[in-house]
Amino acid sequence: MATTAELFEFMKYSMHEDEEWHVRLLEEFVNHIQELQIMDERIQRKVEKLEQQCQKEAKEFARKVQELQKSNQVAFQHFQELDEHISYVATKVCHLGDQLEGVNTPRQRAVEAQKLMKYFNEFLDGELKSDVFTNSEKIKEAADIIQKLHLIAQELPFDRQVYFSRVNLSLWCLNDFLFLGKYHDLECQLIQEFTGAQRRGEISRMREVAAVLLHFKGYSHCVDVYIKQCQEGAYLRNDIFEDAAVLCQRVNKQVGDIFSNPETVLAKLIQNVFEIKLQSFVKDQLQECWKSDAEQYLKSLYDLYTRTTNLSSKLMEFNLGTDKQTFLSKLIKSIFISYLESYIEIETGYLKSRSAMILQRYYDSKNHQKRSIGTGGIQDLKERIRQRTNLPLGPSIDTHGETFLSQEVVVNLLQETKQAFERCHRLSDPSDLPRNAFRIFTILVEFLCIEHIDYALETGLAGIPSSDSKNANLYFLDVVHQANTIFHLFDKQFNDHLMPLIRTLNCMIGQMKHILAAEQKKTDFKPEDENNVLIQYTNACVKVCAYVRKQVEKIKNSMDGKNVDTVLMELGVRFHRLIYEHLQQYSYSCMGGMLAICDVAEYRKCAKDFKIPLVLQLFDTLHALCNLLVVNPDNLKQVCSGEQLANLDKNILHSFVQLRADYRSARLARHFS
């Protein structure tokens, strides 16, 4: 490789002599290269120096890390020793605490007994001097003392020994004169304190006073005061039902922070609202139109009953500590029982008068006086026409082209009947529903089919001219056309409103009950030999399922469209209810519980034929409930909190657990509580 000097000589030789500026440029270039070489040497020496320093510091750092690791090991060892020492001291402290508690507890009881004896002597002397009785701010402590003395006075007999005769006499005096007076005074003071705290909105104070009153006889009066005051100013809107719902929601959020039994207090509030407020409101509303306006009375009764049941549905979300559905149903029944007993008579009487008025108004608008035309009817229509073709008919009636049929009249009659069906479905007892619906239907047949359609057909037949008449107008075909159109409307209402109400379901359910009563034995679910059970499901289950499948097939073949689903849903719900109530009648051993599960599995297969999701869901839940009959007691809570049972009322779960033969064992009761 050429040196810089050689390169310079080469470039110098190759350049022209006259180009001096090139030479200067070259010299400058060479100088810079030399400077860079010197700088490079300096940097290289500096790098080498830094590398040496870095290696030295790395060795020093490694040494320090090793020393820290050793120190850490020593500290960790000391920590372990300290931990062991702390554990030892804690054990000694706990042991000492147990010993102190063992000594202190009897001492505290003795001190408490001494205090009670002191207060007892004050009552015997007839003069209460202690600060706890004279200071109004210590009412809670005074109530606690009075409650304890009250219990002691009740437990000690009057004539135990002659030695205690004076004490017993004093106790009698205490219990009947001095003590009871103070007891009631404190009770009244506590209730007044609770009342004032409620008006001030002091929830914590209300909770404190309620806890003290819980052991007094006047606790129920405290609850009554709370229920009365929480309703003050609650009914300010025009809608009492909405006010009641808002009130119950507000109290439901608050009552758990005040009382130890919130579900009982809430249930008592709801009972008070229904039996006093709502019952009075319903009575006032219905008495206004009881005899004067049947239409308004029926509409008001339907509206009030519907709004009451809707309110009941809203209240179902609250915990009322009992069978909510039965509880609320009884409250509704207590309000409306007197009105529902006479409902159908008022309904049918109004429908008859209203239907007669609609028809009469129509015929009056036509200036037509209805006449009696033979004893014919729709059934002998064909025979009369045949006779008209061959036999002389006598004088004909000139209808002047009037068919005497009106779709407006028909729509009005059907609308009135539809409203009657809706009220009937809502207000009738389930056992009376088919009979009541049929009574309404017969009124529709009487006024629509006989008094209007049949009358028009008879009049039209009488208006057919003889065969030799000149310029005859055949209006009868117009009558037939309109009658056919009207009858389609009648048929639609029959399918839409009457068919869902009149069914043979009661007969089907009755037959299932008969099969279960005849075939199901108590020993099915509590066999004598638990180890020798060979059947997979009981004979009663086999026969019921066979019967149900046959009825489902008949319903599907007899109906179509939505009618099939409507009837099957009703049958499926009743079928589930029947099996649910049937299973509640027996006690189950372990093997008996397994047989019950197998039976319900068969019922569930049968429910699948309905193809109704709700019915299948009901039997799925019933199958899950039956698992409670056989599950190990240790797993009861886990099963109850499963997906299918978690949302069920605890009373329902408990009712199934109670069916177990081993329910009364302490172990099972403890695990379920």
Short mmCIF file of N, CA and C in Angstrom, two decimals, residues 195-264:
data_model
loop_
_atom_site.label_atom_id
_atom_site.label_comp_id
_atom_site.label_asym_id
_atom_site.label_seq_id
_atom_site.Cartn_x
_atom_site.Cartn_y
_atom_site.Cartn_z
N THR A 195 -90.15 6.31 67.41
CA THR A 195 -91.02 7.17 66.60
C THR A 195 -90.32 8.47 66.23
N GLY A 196 -89.67 9.09 67.22
CA GLY A 196 -88.95 10.33 66.95
C GLY A 196 -87.80 10.13 65.99
N ALA A 197 -87.06 9.03 66.15
CA ALA A 197 -85.94 8.74 65.25
C ALA A 197 -86.43 8.52 63.82
N GLN A 198 -87.59 7.88 63.67
CA GLN A 198 -88.13 7.65 62.32
C GLN A 198 -88.51 8.97 61.67
N ARG A 199 -89.11 9.86 62.44
CA ARG A 199 -89.49 11.16 61.87
C ARG A 199 -88.28 12.00 61.50
N ARG A 200 -87.20 11.81 62.25
CA ARG A 200 -85.96 12.54 61.94
C ARG A 200 -85.12 11.84 60.88
N GLY A 201 -85.51 10.63 60.51
CA GLY A 201 -84.77 9.88 59.50
C GLY A 201 -83.46 9.31 60.00
N GLU A 202 -83.35 9.06 61.30
CA GLU A 202 -82.12 8.53 61.89
C GLU A 202 -82.17 7.00 61.89
N ILE A 203 -81.70 6.41 60.80
CA ILE A 203 -81.79 4.97 60.62
C ILE A 203 -80.99 4.22 61.69
N SER A 204 -79.80 4.70 62.01
CA SER A 204 -78.96 4.01 62.99
C SER A 204 -79.62 3.97 64.36
N ARG A 205 -80.25 5.09 64.75
CA ARG A 205 -80.94 5.13 66.04
C ARG A 205 -82.16 4.21 66.03
N MET A 206 -82.87 4.19 64.93
CA MET A 206 -84.02 3.28 64.80
C MET A 206 -83.57 1.83 64.95
N ARG A 207 -82.46 1.49 64.29
CA ARG A 207 -81.94 0.12 64.40
C ARG A 207 -81.56 -0.22 65.84
N GLU A 208 -80.94 0.73 66.52
CA GLU A 208 -80.51 0.51 67.90
C GLU A 208 -81.71 0.29 68.82
N VAL A 209 -82.73 1.14 68.71
CA VAL A 209 -83.91 1.02 69.57
C VAL A 209 -84.70 -0.24 69.24
N ALA A 210 -84.82 -0.56 67.95
CA ALA A 210 -85.54 -1.78 67.55
C ALA A 210 -84.87 -3.02 68.10
N ALA A 211 -83.53 -3.02 68.14
CA ALA A 211 -82.81 -4.16 68.69
C ALA A 211 -83.09 -4.33 70.18
N VAL A 212 -83.22 -3.21 70.90
CA VAL A 212 -83.55 -3.29 72.33
C VAL A 212 -84.99 -3.77 72.52
N LEU A 213 -85.91 -3.24 71.72
CA LEU A 213 -87.33 -3.60 71.85
C LEU A 213 -87.62 -5.03 71.41
N LEU A 214 -86.71 -5.63 70.68
CA LEU A 214 -86.94 -6.98 70.16
C LEU A 214 -87.28 -7.96 71.27
N HIS A 215 -86.73 -7.77 72.48
CA HIS A 215 -86.96 -8.68 73.59
C HIS A 215 -88.12 -8.25 74.47
N PHE A 216 -88.78 -7.14 74.11
CA PHE A 216 -89.93 -6.68 74.87
C PHE A 216 -91.23 -7.13 74.19
N LYS A 217 -92.29 -7.15 75.00
CA LYS A 217 -93.59 -7.53 74.46
C LYS A 217 -94.11 -6.49 73.47
N GLY A 218 -93.67 -5.27 73.61
CA GLY A 218 -94.15 -4.19 72.75
C GLY A 218 -93.44 -4.08 71.41
N TYR A 219 -92.65 -5.09 71.06
CA TYR A 219 -91.93 -5.03 69.79
C TYR A 219 -92.89 -4.94 68.61
N SER A 220 -93.98 -5.70 68.69
CA SER A 220 -94.96 -5.67 67.59
C SER A 220 -95.57 -4.28 67.45
N HIS A 221 -95.75 -3.58 68.58
CA HIS A 221 -96.26 -2.20 68.52
C HIS A 221 -95.26 -1.28 67.84
N CYS A 222 -93.98 -1.54 68.05
CA CYS A 222 -92.94 -0.77 67.38
C CYS A 222 -93.04 -0.95 65.86
N VAL A 223 -93.27 -2.19 65.44
CA VAL A 223 -93.44 -2.47 64.01
C VAL A 223 -94.67 -1.75 63.47
N ASP A 224 -95.76 -1.77 64.25
CA ASP A 224 -96.99 -1.09 63.82
C ASP A 224 -96.76 0.41 63.66
N VAL A 225 -96.02 0.99 64.59
CA VAL A 225 -95.71 2.42 64.51
C VAL A 225 -94.90 2.71 63.24
N TYR A 226 -93.93 1.87 62.96
CA TYR A 226 -93.11 2.05 61.75
C TYR A 226 -93.97 1.98 60.50
N ILE A 227 -94.85 0.98 60.45
CA ILE A 227 -95.70 0.81 59.27
C ILE A 227 -96.63 2.00 59.09
N LYS A 228 -97.16 2.50 60.20
CA LYS A 228 -98.08 3.64 60.12
C LYS A 228 -97.36 4.89 59.64
N GLN A 229 -96.17 5.15 60.23
CA GLN A 229 -95.46 6.39 59.88
C GLN A 229 -94.88 6.36 58.48
N CYS A 230 -94.44 5.19 58.01
CA CYS A 230 -93.85 5.16 56.66
C CYS A 230 -94.89 5.37 55.58
N GLN A 231 -96.20 5.26 55.95
CA GLN A 231 -97.27 5.51 54.98
C GLN A 231 -97.73 6.96 54.99
N GLU A 232 -97.26 7.74 55.94
CA GLU A 232 -97.65 9.14 55.99
C GLU A 232 -97.08 9.89 54.79
N GLY A 233 -97.96 10.49 54.02
CA GLY A 233 -97.53 11.23 52.82
C GLY A 233 -97.15 10.35 51.66
N ALA A 234 -97.44 9.03 51.74
CA ALA A 234 -97.05 8.13 50.65
C ALA A 234 -98.05 8.12 49.51
N TYR A 235 -99.29 8.52 49.77
CA TYR A 235 -100.34 8.45 48.75
C TYR A 235 -100.71 9.86 48.29
N LEU A 236 -99.85 10.43 47.47
CA LEU A 236 -100.05 11.80 47.01
C LEU A 236 -100.47 11.86 45.55
N ARG A 237 -100.22 10.77 44.81
CA ARG A 237 -100.59 10.77 43.38
C ARG A 237 -102.06 10.37 43.24
N ASN A 238 -102.54 10.40 42.00
CA ASN A 238 -103.89 9.93 41.72
C ASN A 238 -103.94 8.41 41.59
N ASP A 239 -102.78 7.78 41.45
CA ASP A 239 -102.71 6.32 41.25
C ASP A 239 -102.26 5.66 42.55
N ILE A 240 -103.21 5.11 43.30
CA ILE A 240 -102.89 4.49 44.59
C ILE A 240 -102.04 3.24 44.43
N PHE A 241 -102.20 2.55 43.30
CA PHE A 241 -101.43 1.33 43.07
C PHE A 241 -99.95 1.65 42.83
N GLU A 242 -99.70 2.69 42.06
CA GLU A 242 -98.32 3.11 41.83
C GLU A 242 -97.71 3.62 43.13
N ASP A 243 -98.49 4.35 43.91
CA ASP A 243 -98.00 4.83 45.21
C ASP A 243 -97.63 3.67 46.12
N ALA A 244 -98.47 2.64 46.14
CA ALA A 244 -98.21 1.48 46.98
C ALA A 244 -96.94 0.76 46.53
N ALA A 245 -96.73 0.63 45.22
CA ALA A 245 -95.53 -0.03 44.71
C ALA A 245 -94.27 0.75 45.09
N VAL A 246 -94.33 2.09 44.93
CA VAL A 246 -93.17 2.92 45.29
C VAL A 246 -92.89 2.83 46.79
N LEU A 247 -93.95 2.85 47.59
CA LEU A 247 -93.80 2.74 49.05
C LEU A 247 -93.11 1.43 49.43
N CYS A 248 -93.57 0.33 48.87
CA CYS A 248 -93.00 -0.99 49.21
C CYS A 248 -91.55 -1.09 48.74
N GLN A 249 -91.24 -0.53 47.60
CA GLN A 249 -89.85 -0.54 47.13
C GLN A 249 -88.95 0.26 48.06
N ARG A 250 -89.45 1.42 48.50
CA ARG A 250 -88.65 2.26 49.42
C ARG A 250 -88.44 1.56 50.75
N VAL A 251 -89.50 0.99 51.29
CA VAL A 251 -89.39 0.30 52.58
C VAL A 251 -88.51 -0.94 52.46
N ASN A 252 -88.60 -1.63 51.33
CA ASN A 252 -87.78 -2.83 51.14
C ASN A 252 -86.29 -2.51 51.20
N LYS A 253 -85.90 -1.34 50.70
CA LYS A 253 -84.50 -0.93 50.75
C LYS A 253 -84.08 -0.53 52.17
N GLN A 254 -85.04 -0.07 52.96
CA GLN A 254 -84.73 0.49 54.27
C GLN A 254 -84.88 -0.50 55.40
N VAL A 255 -85.84 -1.41 55.29
CA VAL A 255 -86.24 -2.23 56.42
C VAL A 255 -85.12 -3.16 56.90
N GLY A 256 -84.26 -3.59 55.99
CA GLY A 256 -83.16 -4.47 56.38
C GLY A 256 -82.13 -3.77 57.25
N ASP A 257 -82.07 -2.45 57.16
CA ASP A 257 -81.12 -1.68 57.98
C ASP A 257 -81.66 -1.37 59.36
N ILE A 258 -82.93 -1.70 59.61
CA ILE A 258 -83.55 -1.34 60.88
C ILE A 258 -83.91 -2.57 61.72
N PHE A 259 -84.56 -3.55 61.11
CA PHE A 259 -85.09 -4.68 61.85
C PHE A 259 -84.28 -5.95 61.59
N SER A 260 -84.29 -6.83 62.60
CA SER A 260 -83.59 -8.11 62.44
C SER A 260 -84.41 -9.11 61.65
N ASN A 261 -85.71 -8.86 61.50
CA ASN A 261 -86.60 -9.72 60.71
C ASN A 261 -87.29 -8.90 59.62
N PRO A 262 -86.52 -8.37 58.67
CA PRO A 262 -87.10 -7.43 57.68
C PRO A 262 -88.20 -8.04 56.83
N GLU A 263 -88.09 -9.35 56.51
CA GLU A 263 -89.10 -9.96 55.65
C GLU A 263 -90.47 -9.98 56.34
N THR A 264 -90.50 -10.20 57.66
CA THR A 264 -91.77 -10.20 58.39
C THR A 264 -92.37 -8.80 58.44
#
